[in-house]
């Protein structure tokens, strides 16, 4: 049977570094609070002039990944785009990226699973490869959060944690008897907790999606989050869902070389390490530099972990895990060929 092999990774962040001190000028917050509560020191935001969508950031990350794989965009037979911040309400950013890659008929699918978008994308890519529906897949996670954040004190709990960024992976179906590729994945959702992290407006369910004279002081246009509830849920569910994938892969935690978790809060990932009784060097962190880039966060961390040679040699095993809006959570185990 074919195995889903990651051929390459790519990443891109926009050029504007926003430090915690920059945020202090916009709202009542402090570098000390942000660092202590989240581990974040800076994040990247798009330019305030012109237009930059998730597909634009995704394009740059895709170009890097394609070049590293030695693939042209015409080699692709499927594009999966994970984002919670699509360029526009529709069509999906996958279609926009596909056109920017110079393509006109390659299928493109958007995944709206927030922080677990990459995990859902990986499982989808694997299913397409194993069923023979596709063989060379581009999986992208990209977010532009900064244009939709409430940059006043009212929105500080949410705004300080999010950053813009993109990452992409080229995945190929390879016939091999080796135990390699995506070994297991476990996905979940609980829509009953949708309100714990959501942006409510604009909403298609309303008779008038955009009421006249949209009030910019209406919090429902901005993401709102029950941070402590999500924090607690993450700490409870991540170990469980990690064990679920370990069981499916018939593996022990000790066989995992590196955990590359969603970068939502350094404290969540440290708590995960403590719960699993793992050395901190077994868990990859880059939230300090990028903040929470949602669907981009796991592939961005994977890209850097490979770049820093923390993972990526044949036989290395990496475990991905994350929880976020939806709520959705999941994990996946991947073995390099
Ligand atoms: O990736 C998507 C999934 N999301 C997550 O995984 C997020 C999980 N949750 C978290 O990371 C944390 O809950 C936050 C970082 C969002 C908040 O940290 P916390 O330690 O849970 O703080 P809190 O919400 O309990 O607030 C503590 C205090 C409050 O003040 P009072 O009521 O104690 O006076 C907040 O108003 O901190 C205040 N606060 C801030 N102060 C300075 C909240 N945000 C800020 C801020 N700067 N940015």
Short mmCIF file of C-alpha atoms and ligand atoms in Angstrom, two decimals:
data_model
loop_
_atom_site.label_atom_id
_atom_site.label_comp_id
_atom_site.label_asym_id
_atom_site.label_seq_id
_atom_site.Cartn_x
_atom_site.Cartn_y
_atom_site.Cartn_z
CA UNK A 1 0.00 0.00 0.00
CA UNK A 2 1.13 3.54 -0.66
CA UNK A 3 2.46 5.61 2.23
CA UNK A 4 1.98 9.39 2.53
CA UNK A 5 5.46 10.87 2.57
CA UNK A 6 6.29 14.51 3.30
CA UNK A 7 8.70 15.50 0.55
CA UNK A 8 9.35 19.07 1.67
CA UNK A 9 8.14 21.97 3.76
CA UNK A 10 8.05 25.72 3.26
CA UNK A 11 7.07 28.74 5.34
CA UNK A 12 6.48 32.46 5.06
CA UNK A 13 5.70 35.25 7.49
CA UNK A 14 4.98 38.87 6.53
CA UNK A 15 7.78 41.38 7.18
CA UNK A 16 6.31 43.42 10.06
CA UNK A 17 7.53 42.30 13.46
CA UNK A 18 5.10 43.35 16.19
CA UNK A 19 6.69 43.14 19.61
CA UNK A 20 4.86 43.00 22.91
CA UNK A 21 6.03 46.59 23.44
CA UNK A 22 4.27 47.61 20.21
CA UNK A 23 1.06 46.15 21.67
CA UNK A 24 1.57 48.18 24.85
CA UNK A 25 1.02 51.28 22.67
CA UNK A 26 -2.35 49.96 21.46
CA UNK A 27 -3.93 48.56 24.64
CA UNK A 28 -3.46 48.05 28.35
CA UNK A 29 -1.09 45.13 28.41
CA UNK A 30 2.56 44.53 29.18
CA UNK A 31 5.48 42.66 27.77
CA UNK A 32 5.82 40.99 31.18
CA UNK A 33 2.19 39.76 31.25
CA UNK A 34 2.33 38.41 27.69
CA UNK A 35 5.66 36.66 28.19
CA UNK A 36 4.69 35.19 31.53
CA UNK A 37 1.18 34.04 30.51
CA UNK A 38 1.86 32.94 26.93
CA UNK A 39 5.61 32.77 26.23
CA UNK A 40 5.13 35.06 23.21
CA UNK A 41 7.74 37.78 22.56
CA UNK A 42 6.72 38.91 19.08
CA UNK A 43 4.55 38.03 16.12
CA UNK A 44 4.33 39.04 12.44
CA UNK A 45 1.47 41.06 10.98
CA UNK A 46 0.71 41.94 7.36
CA UNK A 47 1.12 45.50 6.05
CA UNK A 48 -1.68 47.88 6.90
CA UNK A 49 -1.51 49.18 3.30
CA UNK A 50 -2.65 47.18 0.28
CA UNK A 51 -4.15 43.71 0.35
CA UNK A 52 -2.54 40.51 1.65
CA UNK A 53 -4.69 37.44 2.10
CA UNK A 54 -4.03 34.00 3.50
CA UNK A 55 -3.58 32.80 -0.10
CA UNK A 56 -0.77 35.35 -0.65
CA UNK A 57 1.14 34.13 2.41
CA UNK A 58 0.28 30.55 1.42
CA UNK A 59 1.67 31.16 -2.07
CA UNK A 60 5.11 32.11 -0.75
CA UNK A 61 5.21 29.11 1.57
CA UNK A 62 4.02 26.85 -1.27
CA UNK A 63 6.67 28.16 -3.66
CA UNK A 64 9.36 27.30 -1.12
CA UNK A 65 7.95 23.81 -0.53
CA UNK A 66 7.50 23.10 -4.25
CA UNK A 67 11.02 24.22 -5.04
CA UNK A 68 12.47 22.06 -2.27
CA UNK A 69 10.48 19.05 -3.54
CA UNK A 70 11.64 19.72 -7.08
CA UNK A 71 8.00 19.87 -8.17
CA UNK A 72 6.33 22.35 -10.50
CA UNK A 73 2.81 23.44 -9.62
CA UNK A 74 1.56 21.36 -12.60
CA UNK A 75 2.82 18.22 -10.86
CA UNK A 76 0.18 18.70 -8.17
CA UNK A 77 -2.99 16.72 -8.38
CA UNK A 78 -4.66 18.10 -5.26
CA UNK A 79 -4.44 21.23 -3.10
CA UNK A 80 -5.68 21.38 0.48
CA UNK A 81 -5.82 24.78 2.17
CA UNK A 82 -6.42 25.06 5.91
CA UNK A 83 -7.39 28.46 7.28
CA UNK A 84 -9.84 30.19 9.61
CA UNK A 85 -9.11 33.52 7.95
CA UNK A 86 -9.89 33.01 4.25
CA UNK A 87 -9.03 35.98 1.99
CA UNK A 88 -12.74 36.57 1.36
CA UNK A 89 -15.97 34.84 2.44
CA UNK A 90 -15.94 32.75 -0.74
CA UNK A 91 -14.56 31.23 -2.84
CA UNK A 92 -12.10 29.44 -0.62
CA UNK A 93 -8.45 30.42 -0.36
CA UNK A 94 -7.51 27.05 -1.91
CA UNK A 95 -9.03 28.21 -5.20
CA UNK A 96 -7.29 31.58 -4.95
CA UNK A 97 -3.95 29.93 -4.24
CA UNK A 98 -4.46 27.47 -7.09
CA UNK A 99 -4.86 30.36 -9.56
CA UNK A 100 -1.82 32.15 -8.09
CA UNK A 101 0.16 28.97 -8.70
CA UNK A 102 -0.72 29.31 -12.39
CA UNK A 103 -3.18 26.42 -12.40
CA UNK A 104 -6.70 26.24 -13.72
CA UNK A 105 -8.15 22.81 -13.12
CA UNK A 106 -6.30 21.17 -10.23
CA UNK A 107 -8.85 20.42 -7.47
CA UNK A 108 -8.59 22.65 -4.42
CA UNK A 109 -10.26 22.06 -1.07
CA UNK A 110 -10.54 24.44 1.89
CA UNK A 111 -10.49 23.07 5.42
CA UNK A 112 -12.10 25.23 8.11
CA UNK A 113 -10.85 23.48 11.22
CA UNK A 114 -8.87 26.30 12.81
CA UNK A 115 -5.94 25.12 14.93
CA UNK A 116 -6.35 21.51 13.82
CA UNK A 117 -6.66 22.41 10.13
CA UNK A 118 -3.27 20.91 9.37
CA UNK A 119 -4.15 17.67 11.17
CA UNK A 120 -7.46 17.35 9.32
CA UNK A 121 -5.57 18.21 6.12
CA UNK A 122 -2.93 15.56 6.74
CA UNK A 123 -5.58 12.89 7.36
CA UNK A 124 -7.47 14.00 4.23
CA UNK A 125 -4.30 13.92 2.12
CA UNK A 126 -3.52 10.44 3.43
CA UNK A 127 -7.03 9.22 2.60
CA UNK A 128 -6.81 10.64 -0.93
CA UNK A 129 -3.42 9.00 -1.46
CA UNK A 130 -4.47 5.61 -0.03
CA UNK A 131 -7.68 5.57 -2.08
CA UNK A 132 -5.78 6.45 -5.26
CA UNK A 133 -7.64 9.75 -5.76
CA UNK A 134 -4.42 11.80 -5.70
CA UNK A 135 -0.71 11.23 -5.43
CA UNK A 136 1.06 14.60 -5.21
CA UNK A 137 -0.65 16.89 -2.75
CA UNK A 138 0.13 20.40 -1.56
CA UNK A 139 -1.15 20.97 1.99
CA UNK A 140 -1.10 24.59 3.15
CA UNK A 141 -1.93 26.23 6.46
CA UNK A 142 -2.11 30.02 6.39
CA UNK A 143 -3.66 32.77 8.46
CA UNK A 144 -4.07 36.52 8.39
CA UNK A 145 -5.35 37.25 11.87
CA UNK A 146 -4.13 40.80 12.29
CA UNK A 147 -6.77 42.48 10.09
CA UNK A 148 -9.60 41.09 12.24
CA UNK A 149 -8.33 41.55 15.77
CA UNK A 150 -9.75 43.94 18.35
CA UNK A 151 -6.68 46.04 19.06
CA UNK A 152 -8.17 47.78 22.08
CA UNK A 153 -7.93 46.75 25.73
CA UNK A 154 -11.30 45.02 25.31
CA UNK A 155 -9.76 42.46 22.98
CA UNK A 156 -6.37 42.10 24.64
CA UNK A 157 -6.75 38.49 25.79
CA UNK A 158 -7.21 37.38 22.18
CA UNK A 159 -5.19 39.92 20.26
CA UNK A 160 -1.86 39.44 22.02
CA UNK A 161 -1.69 35.77 21.12
CA UNK A 162 -2.32 35.74 17.38
CA UNK A 163 0.14 36.22 14.51
CA UNK A 164 0.00 35.99 10.71
CA UNK A 165 1.93 33.31 8.82
CA UNK A 166 1.87 30.39 6.44
CA UNK A 167 3.45 27.02 5.92
CA UNK A 168 3.13 24.34 3.28
CA UNK A 169 4.07 20.71 2.83
CA UNK A 170 4.39 18.60 -0.32
CA UNK A 171 3.05 15.10 0.29
CA UNK A 172 3.57 12.20 -2.09
CA UNK A 173 2.17 8.67 -2.18
CA UNK A 174 5.08 6.23 -2.24
CA UNK A 175 4.90 2.44 -2.54
CA UNK A 176 7.10 0.97 0.18
CA UNK A 177 7.00 -1.90 2.64
CA UNK A 178 8.78 0.25 5.23
CA UNK A 179 6.79 1.44 8.24
CA UNK A 180 6.80 5.08 7.16
CA UNK A 181 4.62 8.07 6.37
CA UNK A 182 1.48 8.95 8.29
CA UNK A 183 1.20 6.06 10.74
CA UNK A 184 -1.94 7.17 12.54
CA UNK A 185 -4.22 10.09 13.11
CA UNK A 186 -7.06 10.82 15.49
CA UNK A 187 -9.48 13.66 14.89
CA UNK A 188 -12.29 15.02 17.02
CA UNK A 189 -14.69 17.93 17.30
CA UNK A 190 -17.26 19.20 19.78
CA UNK A 191 -19.47 21.81 18.21
CA UNK A 192 -21.22 22.32 21.57
CA UNK A 193 -18.20 24.40 22.53
CA UNK A 194 -18.13 26.47 19.32
CA UNK A 195 -18.73 29.62 21.33
CA UNK A 196 -15.53 29.18 23.34
CA UNK A 197 -13.59 30.62 20.41
CA UNK A 198 -15.40 32.23 17.56
CA UNK A 199 -15.87 35.30 15.39
CA UNK A 200 -19.62 35.81 15.15
CA UNK A 201 -20.01 38.40 12.42
CA UNK A 202 -20.43 38.79 9.54
CA UNK A 203 -22.85 35.87 9.54
CA UNK A 204 -24.63 34.36 6.55
CA UNK A 205 -27.36 33.07 8.85
CA UNK A 206 -28.68 36.61 9.29
CA UNK A 207 -31.20 38.07 6.85
CA UNK A 208 -28.70 40.88 6.29
CA UNK A 209 -25.15 39.61 6.55
CA UNK A 210 -23.71 43.13 6.81
CA UNK A 211 -26.17 45.55 8.36
CA UNK A 212 -26.02 49.13 7.20
CA UNK A 213 -23.51 51.28 9.05
CA UNK A 214 -21.65 48.31 10.54
CA UNK A 215 -20.75 49.43 14.06
CA UNK A 216 -17.03 48.99 14.50
CA UNK A 217 -17.43 48.94 18.28
CA UNK A 218 -19.58 45.79 18.11
CA UNK A 219 -17.48 43.00 19.67
CA UNK A 220 -19.21 40.38 17.58
CA UNK A 221 -17.11 41.41 14.58
CA UNK A 222 -14.03 40.32 16.51
CA UNK A 223 -12.89 36.95 17.76
CA UNK A 224 -13.92 36.32 21.33
CA UNK A 225 -12.44 33.48 23.34
CA UNK A 226 -13.01 31.77 26.66
CA UNK A 227 -9.24 31.35 27.13
CA UNK A 228 -9.22 29.58 30.51
CA UNK A 229 -11.88 27.06 29.38
CA UNK A 230 -9.91 26.24 26.23
CA UNK A 231 -6.69 26.08 28.21
CA UNK A 232 -8.17 23.51 30.59
CA UNK A 233 -9.71 21.53 27.74
CA UNK A 234 -6.35 21.48 25.91
CA UNK A 235 -4.52 20.17 28.93
CA UNK A 236 -7.14 17.45 29.38
CA UNK A 237 -7.61 16.37 25.78
CA UNK A 238 -4.13 16.59 24.29
CA UNK A 239 -2.61 13.72 26.30
CA UNK A 240 -5.71 11.62 25.55
CA UNK A 241 -5.62 12.20 21.81
CA UNK A 242 -1.87 11.62 21.74
CA UNK A 243 -2.38 8.24 23.39
CA UNK A 244 -5.13 7.48 20.90
CA UNK A 245 -2.74 7.88 17.95
CA UNK A 246 0.02 6.00 19.77
CA UNK A 247 -2.36 3.11 20.27
CA UNK A 248 -3.44 3.15 16.61
CA UNK A 249 0.20 3.19 15.48
CA UNK A 250 1.01 0.47 18.06
CA UNK A 251 3.77 2.66 19.42
CA UNK A 252 5.02 3.81 22.81
CA UNK A 253 5.65 7.47 23.68
CA UNK A 254 9.35 6.61 24.03
CA UNK A 255 9.47 5.84 20.29
CA UNK A 256 8.53 9.43 19.42
CA UNK A 257 11.60 11.55 18.65
CA UNK A 258 9.87 14.93 18.79
CA UNK A 259 6.42 16.29 19.58
CA UNK A 260 5.47 19.21 17.34
CA UNK A 261 2.33 20.62 18.95
CA UNK A 262 0.08 23.47 17.92
CA UNK A 263 1.61 26.68 19.29
CA UNK A 264 -1.27 28.22 21.24
CA UNK A 265 0.41 28.92 24.54
CA UNK A 266 3.83 27.84 25.79
CA UNK A 267 2.24 26.92 29.13
CA UNK A 268 -0.14 24.47 27.44
CA UNK A 269 2.76 22.68 25.78
CA UNK A 270 4.86 22.74 28.93
CA UNK A 271 1.95 21.28 30.90
CA UNK A 272 1.59 18.62 28.23
CA UNK A 273 5.26 17.76 28.67
CA UNK A 274 4.85 17.51 32.43
CA UNK A 275 1.77 15.33 32.09
CA UNK A 276 3.53 12.99 29.68
CA UNK A 277 6.69 13.12 31.84
CA UNK A 278 8.73 14.24 28.86
CA UNK A 279 11.91 16.30 28.78
CA UNK A 280 11.21 19.80 27.41
CA UNK A 281 13.67 19.12 24.55
CA UNK A 282 11.22 16.48 23.26
CA UNK A 283 8.65 19.22 22.60
CA UNK A 284 9.18 21.84 19.91
CA UNK A 285 8.38 25.47 20.71
CA UNK A 286 8.49 28.48 18.40
CA UNK A 287 5.56 30.48 19.77
CA UNK A 288 8.12 32.99 21.11
CA UNK A 289 8.73 34.20 17.55
CA UNK A 290 5.40 33.78 15.80
CA UNK A 291 2.59 33.73 18.34
CA UNK A 292 -0.33 31.50 17.47
CA UNK A 293 -0.63 31.18 13.69
CA UNK A 294 -3.53 28.70 13.97
CA UNK A 295 -3.66 26.46 10.87
CA UNK A 296 -0.09 27.47 9.98
CA UNK A 297 1.33 26.75 13.42
CA UNK A 298 2.01 22.99 13.23
CA UNK A 299 3.50 22.98 9.71
CA UNK A 300 5.49 26.13 10.51
CA UNK A 301 6.91 24.43 13.59
CA UNK A 302 7.60 21.29 11.56
CA UNK A 303 9.44 23.34 8.95
CA UNK A 304 11.65 24.91 11.61
CA UNK A 305 12.21 21.63 13.44
CA UNK A 306 13.45 20.10 10.17
CA UNK A 307 15.56 23.19 9.41
CA UNK A 308 17.17 23.00 12.85
CA UNK A 309 17.78 19.26 12.31
CA UNK A 310 15.69 18.41 15.36
CA UNK A 311 13.80 15.91 13.18
CA UNK A 312 13.76 14.65 9.60
CA UNK A 313 16.28 11.80 9.29
CA UNK A 314 14.95 8.55 7.81
CA UNK A 315 13.28 6.63 10.63
CA UNK A 316 12.63 9.72 12.80
CA UNK A 317 9.14 9.84 14.25
CA UNK A 318 7.28 13.07 14.90
CA UNK A 319 3.99 13.45 16.71
CA UNK A 320 1.68 16.39 15.95
CA UNK A 321 -1.10 17.46 18.31
CA UNK A 322 -3.38 20.43 18.71
CA UNK A 323 -6.67 21.78 20.01
CA UNK A 324 -8.53 24.92 19.06
CA UNK A 325 -11.73 26.54 17.86
CA UNK A 326 -14.59 24.28 16.98
CA UNK A 327 -13.59 23.01 19.43
CA UNK A 328 -11.49 20.59 17.45
CA UNK A 329 -8.52 18.55 18.52
CA UNK A 330 -6.37 15.82 17.13
CA UNK A 331 -3.00 14.21 16.79
CA UNK A 332 -0.99 12.43 14.13
CA UNK A 333 2.18 10.38 14.03
CA UNK A 334 4.52 10.61 11.09
CA UNK A 335 7.64 8.58 10.35
CA UNK A 336 10.24 9.95 7.95
CA UNK A 337 11.28 7.64 5.08
O1 LIG B 1 -5.23 28.36 19.44
C1 LIG B 1 -6.56 28.54 19.72
C2 LIG B 1 -6.94 27.92 21.00
N1 LIG B 1 -6.76 28.85 22.07
C3 LIG B 1 -6.02 28.54 23.14
O2 LIG B 1 -5.45 27.48 23.23
C4 LIG B 1 -5.97 29.60 24.23
C5 LIG B 1 -5.88 28.97 25.58
N2 LIG B 1 -5.92 30.00 26.65
C6 LIG B 1 -4.85 30.78 26.94
O3 LIG B 1 -3.80 30.69 26.30
C7 LIG B 1 -4.98 31.71 28.12
O4 LIG B 1 -6.21 31.52 28.75
C8 LIG B 1 -4.82 33.24 27.76
C9 LIG B 1 -3.37 33.54 27.35
C10 LIG B 1 -5.75 33.63 26.62
C11 LIG B 1 -5.16 34.09 28.98
O5 LIG B 1 -4.31 33.73 30.06
P1 LIG B 1 -4.92 33.37 31.51
O6 LIG B 1 -3.75 33.10 32.35
O7 LIG B 1 -5.94 32.29 31.33
O8 LIG B 1 -5.58 34.74 31.94
P2 LIG B 1 -7.13 35.07 32.29
O9 LIG B 1 -7.95 35.10 31.05
O10 LIG B 1 -7.56 34.19 33.43
O11 LIG B 1 -6.99 36.56 32.81
C12 LIG B 1 -6.22 36.89 33.98
C13 LIG B 1 -6.16 38.40 34.11
C14 LIG B 1 -7.52 39.08 33.95
O12 LIG B 1 -7.55 40.20 34.81
P3 LIG B 1 -8.28 40.09 36.25
O13 LIG B 1 -9.72 39.76 35.94
O14 LIG B 1 -7.57 39.01 36.99
O15 LIG B 1 -8.11 41.47 36.81
C15 LIG B 1 -7.51 39.59 32.53
O16 LIG B 1 -8.36 40.72 32.35
O17 LIG B 1 -5.34 38.94 33.06
C16 LIG B 1 -6.06 39.97 32.35
N3 LIG B 1 -5.63 39.97 30.96
C17 LIG B 1 -4.58 40.69 30.53
N4 LIG B 1 -3.75 41.53 31.15
C18 LIG B 1 -2.78 42.09 30.43
C19 LIG B 1 -6.14 39.25 29.93
N5 LIG B 1 -5.43 39.51 28.81
C20 LIG B 1 -4.46 40.40 29.15
C21 LIG B 1 -3.42 41.03 28.44
N6 LIG B 1 -2.60 41.87 29.10
N7 LIG B 1 -3.21 40.81 27.13
#
